Structures are given as structure tokens and as C-alpha cells.
Amino acid sequence: MNKISISWNKLKKYSGLWVAIAEEEILASGRSLEEVMKKVEASGKKAEVFQVPLGEEAYILVLAFAFDF
Amino acid sequence: MSLPLPLIFDYEEIAGKFYPVIPIELKVNEKRFLTRAYVDSGATFSIFNAEIADYLGLDYRKGDKIYPAGIGGHICAYIKDIFISIHNIEICCEVLFSDEFTVKFNLLGRAGIFDRFRVCFDDSEKKLYLYEKAYSDFR
């Protein structure tokens, strides 16, 4: 499972969307994971699928606690 | 004692900043989902968007409900056991799924993962090192 390398310059126009990348190219994109996976499965290719972060968001990620109310 | 050879991942550039994002594969029964996740040592649990659970055919709402809190408040999430693979090393983990998780990163938190690997963030080199622990160390 090697990391598929793709530059932010190629990804940034997909900010907020789901994308599938295969062979270092965008294979599919969409607002829902379901629609993207339909395109991936139709292609027969193995793709890495994720949401493209919003460039302007500041990621200070803290998820330290879990409350069971 | 010498350490085993680590898995080494280059940080990912996102909008001019670099983050420890690595490829992972999620597995539920025979369904697999290849994606990437931000390795977050501050997160107790890994957390994923609920759409991923739906794709995997996982009825995540049957999991225990909890309220993970971050600096933006808390959200509702559900705990489920799934398998996560990192470079073919498969780990059974408790993870969270939430339809209120709006961050556009999957988060790879400590539960299950940091038991299995010694984790080294080298921000100056922009590399993440994962040293797999011996079986006897994490059991």
C-alpha cells in the first residue's frame, strides 16, 4: 500500500469534495462518497478515496476526550 | 536493543503546510476502503465520516454512542470495531463514525494504532516514522 502522490495544486480545486485518485491522477470526484465509489468501481481500478481538505481551514486537531452521557 | 526498520511516510502538503497524512485501508467483512488519514497523537480515537461506514455496509448507529470533544465543542459519534491496515499490517481497532464530523480529514487516533506502533513525528524533516512493536509488547 504505497502512498499515491498527488500535488496540492491538482487537488485544491476539489476542496470539500470526495476524490478518488489512481495512478497519480484524479479518477473521480463528487459531493457524495457513494457517487465517487460508483465511478471507481466502474473503472475497475484500485483508487485511494478521501475528502479534500479546505485550504483555508486551520487544522488544530484535538479530539482528546470521549464522554458517554 | 535495536529498533526494527520503520515505515516512513513523507508529510503531505496541503495549502502550503505539511501534515502527517498516511494511506490506510479500512476493512469490514470483505469490503475494503482505501483512503488516507491524518495521524493525530492528540486524538484518543480514530474518527471517520459516516459515509465511509455506509459504503462499508456497517450499521454504525448500532455502536455505543459517545460524545468526543475537541476545541470546537463536542459531536455525537458511535464506536465500532473495524480492521485498519497500514502497509499490510492489519489492526483491529475501536474507531468512531459520525455524521457530525465535518473536518475533511480522516483522523487516525491512538486507540489500537499507538499500541501497535511506536510513532515518531519528525516535523523538521517532514517525515512520520512508524515502528511496529513486537507482538509481546502490545499484547
Short mmCIF file of C-alpha atoms in Angstrom, two decimals:
data_model
loop_
_atom_site.label_atom_id
_atom_site.label_comp_id
_atom_site.label_asym_id
_atom_site.label_seq_id
_atom_site.Cartn_x
_atom_site.Cartn_y
_atom_site.Cartn_z
CA MET A 1 0.00 0.00 0.00
CA ASN A 2 2.13 2.84 -1.24
CA LYS A 3 1.09 6.40 -0.88
CA ILE A 4 -0.30 7.82 -4.10
CA SER A 5 1.41 11.10 -4.62
CA ILE A 6 -0.57 13.98 -6.00
CA SER A 7 0.19 17.65 -5.62
CA TRP A 8 -1.94 20.17 -3.76
CA ASN A 9 -2.04 22.21 -6.98
CA LYS A 10 -4.01 19.40 -8.61
CA LEU A 11 -6.20 18.80 -5.57
CA LYS A 12 -7.11 22.28 -4.40
CA LYS A 13 -9.89 22.86 -6.91
CA TYR A 14 -11.65 19.84 -5.36
CA SER A 15 -11.62 21.28 -1.82
CA GLY A 16 -14.53 19.95 0.18
CA LEU A 17 -15.31 17.18 -2.33
CA TRP A 18 -14.63 13.47 -2.28
CA VAL A 19 -11.98 12.48 -4.78
CA ALA A 20 -10.60 9.17 -5.98
CA ILE A 21 -7.03 9.09 -7.19
CA ALA A 22 -5.40 6.30 -9.13
CA GLU A 23 -2.10 6.27 -10.97
CA GLU A 24 -1.43 9.76 -9.60
CA GLU A 25 -4.42 11.23 -11.42
CA ILE A 26 -7.92 12.24 -10.35
CA LEU A 27 -10.16 9.37 -11.35
CA ALA A 28 -13.44 10.71 -9.97
CA SER A 29 -14.83 13.45 -7.77
CA GLY A 30 -18.18 14.31 -6.28
CA ARG A 31 -20.16 15.65 -3.37
CA SER A 32 -21.01 12.19 -2.03
CA LEU A 33 -18.83 9.19 -1.42
CA GLU A 34 -21.48 6.97 -2.97
CA GLU A 35 -21.30 8.65 -6.38
CA VAL A 36 -17.50 8.60 -6.35
CA MET A 37 -17.35 4.91 -5.45
CA LYS A 38 -19.74 4.06 -8.29
CA LYS A 39 -17.28 5.66 -10.71
CA VAL A 40 -14.33 3.91 -9.07
CA GLU A 41 -16.00 0.50 -9.22
CA ALA A 42 -16.99 1.07 -12.85
CA SER A 43 -13.37 1.85 -13.73
CA GLY A 44 -12.08 -1.39 -12.25
CA LYS A 45 -9.10 0.50 -10.82
CA LYS A 46 -7.90 0.50 -7.23
CA ALA A 47 -8.16 4.08 -6.02
CA GLU A 48 -7.43 6.00 -2.86
CA VAL A 49 -10.55 7.92 -1.88
CA PHE A 50 -10.76 10.83 0.53
CA GLN A 51 -12.21 14.26 1.09
CA VAL A 52 -10.02 17.14 0.01
CA PRO A 53 -9.42 19.50 2.93
CA LEU A 54 -10.47 23.12 2.73
CA GLY A 55 -7.27 25.06 2.23
CA GLU A 56 -8.33 27.99 4.37
CA GLU A 57 -9.16 25.85 7.40
CA ALA A 58 -6.63 25.93 10.20
CA TYR A 59 -6.11 22.40 11.36
CA ILE A 60 -5.50 22.36 15.06
CA LEU A 61 -6.89 18.93 15.62
CA VAL A 62 -7.76 17.97 19.15
CA LEU A 63 -10.01 15.06 19.90
CA ALA A 64 -8.82 14.04 23.27
CA PHE A 65 -11.90 13.24 25.27
CA ALA A 66 -14.84 10.98 24.84
CA PHE A 67 -17.88 11.45 27.02
CA ASP A 68 -20.55 8.83 27.41
CA PHE A 69 -23.52 10.92 28.57
CA MET B 1 18.10 -3.31 21.72
CA SER B 2 17.83 -2.22 18.09
CA LEU B 3 14.58 -0.94 16.70
CA PRO B 4 13.03 -2.66 13.69
CA LEU B 5 13.07 -0.78 10.40
CA PRO B 6 10.26 1.74 10.46
CA LEU B 7 7.61 2.55 7.94
CA ILE B 8 8.47 6.05 6.76
CA PHE B 9 5.93 8.46 5.33
CA ASP B 10 6.58 11.90 3.90
CA TYR B 11 4.25 14.59 5.21
CA GLU B 12 1.58 15.72 2.78
CA GLU B 13 1.44 19.32 1.59
CA ILE B 14 -1.95 20.93 1.96
CA ALA B 15 -2.24 24.61 1.09
CA GLY B 16 1.41 25.29 1.82
CA LYS B 17 1.53 23.46 5.16
CA PHE B 18 2.71 19.93 5.81
CA TYR B 19 0.73 17.28 7.66
CA PRO B 20 1.36 13.65 8.71
CA VAL B 21 -1.15 12.06 6.36
CA ILE B 22 -0.71 8.38 5.52
CA PRO B 23 -2.52 5.80 3.37
CA ILE B 24 -4.67 3.31 5.25
CA GLU B 25 -7.20 0.68 4.28
CA LEU B 26 -10.37 0.09 6.25
CA LYS B 27 -11.92 -3.37 6.19
CA VAL B 28 -15.32 -4.61 7.33
CA ASN B 29 -16.03 -8.24 6.47
CA GLU B 30 -14.76 -8.48 2.89
CA LYS B 31 -15.44 -4.85 1.97
CA ARG B 32 -12.38 -2.62 1.77
CA PHE B 33 -11.89 1.12 1.51
CA LEU B 34 -8.53 2.63 0.64
CA THR B 35 -8.14 6.16 1.94
CA ARG B 36 -5.74 8.42 3.79
CA ALA B 37 -5.74 9.75 7.34
CA TYR B 38 -4.12 12.45 9.42
CA VAL B 39 -2.15 10.83 12.22
CA ASP B 40 -3.25 12.70 15.34
CA SER B 41 -1.46 11.87 18.57
CA GLY B 42 -3.89 14.15 20.40
CA ALA B 43 -6.89 12.08 19.39
CA THR B 44 -7.97 9.26 21.67
CA PHE B 45 -9.86 7.54 18.86
CA SER B 46 -9.72 7.44 15.10
CA ILE B 47 -12.75 9.05 13.57
CA PHE B 48 -14.27 8.78 10.12
CA ASN B 49 -17.11 10.34 8.20
CA ALA B 50 -20.31 8.29 8.40
CA GLU B 51 -20.43 7.99 4.59
CA ILE B 52 -17.48 5.62 4.86
CA ALA B 53 -19.38 3.38 7.26
CA ASP B 54 -22.32 3.36 4.85
CA TYR B 55 -20.03 2.36 1.98
CA LEU B 56 -18.55 -0.43 4.08
CA GLY B 57 -22.04 -1.69 4.89
CA LEU B 58 -21.51 -1.01 8.58
CA ASP B 59 -24.54 -0.14 10.67
CA TYR B 60 -22.52 2.18 12.85
CA ARG B 61 -25.55 3.52 14.72
CA LYS B 62 -25.72 0.18 16.50
CA GLY B 63 -22.42 1.01 18.16
CA ASP B 64 -22.12 2.62 21.56
CA LYS B 65 -22.82 6.33 21.40
CA ILE B 66 -20.22 8.74 22.75
CA TYR B 67 -19.51 12.44 22.54
CA PRO B 68 -15.90 13.16 21.58
CA ALA B 69 -14.88 16.71 22.39
CA GLY B 70 -12.47 18.99 20.63
CA ILE B 71 -11.77 22.68 20.79
CA GLY B 72 -14.91 23.36 18.75
CA GLY B 73 -17.23 21.55 21.16
CA HIS B 74 -18.43 18.01 21.01
CA ILE B 75 -20.16 15.86 18.40
CA CYS B 76 -22.17 12.66 18.52
CA ALA B 77 -20.32 9.57 17.35
CA TYR B 78 -20.61 5.80 17.52
CA ILE B 79 -17.91 3.28 18.39
CA LYS B 80 -17.37 0.25 16.16
CA ASP B 81 -14.62 -2.32 15.78
CA ILE B 82 -13.10 -2.47 12.30
CA PHE B 83 -9.79 -3.53 10.78
CA ILE B 84 -7.30 -0.89 9.68
CA SER B 85 -4.34 -1.84 7.50
CA ILE B 86 -1.17 0.20 7.34
CA HIS B 87 1.24 -1.27 4.80
CA ASN B 88 -0.37 -4.70 5.15
CA ILE B 89 -0.17 -4.63 8.94
CA GLU B 90 -3.76 -5.24 9.94
CA ILE B 91 -5.01 -3.92 13.27
CA CYS B 92 -8.39 -4.41 14.89
CA CYS B 93 -9.37 -1.02 16.28
CA GLU B 94 -12.20 0.69 18.04
CA VAL B 95 -13.00 3.67 15.84
CA LEU B 96 -15.69 6.34 15.74
CA PHE B 97 -18.08 7.15 12.94
CA SER B 98 -20.08 10.35 12.93
CA ASP B 99 -22.29 12.22 10.52
CA GLU B 100 -21.48 15.36 12.52
CA PHE B 101 -17.75 15.09 11.82
CA THR B 102 -17.29 17.85 9.26
CA VAL B 103 -13.50 18.05 9.20
CA LYS B 104 -12.27 16.97 5.78
CA PHE B 105 -9.60 14.70 7.21
CA ASN B 106 -9.96 11.17 8.47
CA LEU B 107 -8.24 11.18 11.83
CA LEU B 108 -6.06 8.31 12.90
CA GLY B 109 -6.00 8.46 16.68
CA ARG B 110 -4.22 6.48 19.34
CA ALA B 111 -6.64 3.64 20.14
CA GLY B 112 -5.29 0.45 18.58
CA ILE B 113 -2.71 2.24 16.42
CA PHE B 114 -0.35 3.61 19.03
CA ASP B 115 -0.48 0.25 20.86
CA ARG B 116 0.86 -1.41 17.74
CA PHE B 117 3.44 1.16 16.64
CA ARG B 118 5.96 3.42 18.24
CA VAL B 119 5.21 6.68 16.49
CA CYS B 120 7.75 9.40 15.77
CA PHE B 121 6.81 12.72 14.21
CA ASP B 122 9.82 14.46 12.69
CA ASP B 123 8.41 17.85 11.78
CA SER B 124 11.77 19.32 10.78
CA GLU B 125 12.29 16.53 8.23
CA LYS B 126 8.53 16.36 7.46
CA LYS B 127 8.50 12.62 7.96
CA LEU B 128 6.47 10.22 10.09
CA TYR B 129 8.12 7.03 11.37
CA LEU B 130 6.08 4.03 12.49
CA TYR B 131 8.00 1.30 14.29
CA GLU B 132 5.99 -1.88 14.55
CA LYS B 133 6.13 -3.26 18.07
CA ALA B 134 6.88 -6.89 18.76
CA TYR B 135 3.77 -8.97 19.39
CA SER B 136 4.72 -9.49 23.01
CA ASP B 137 4.96 -5.73 23.55
CA PHE B 138 1.42 -4.82 22.68
CA ARG B 139 -0.49 -7.84 23.94
#
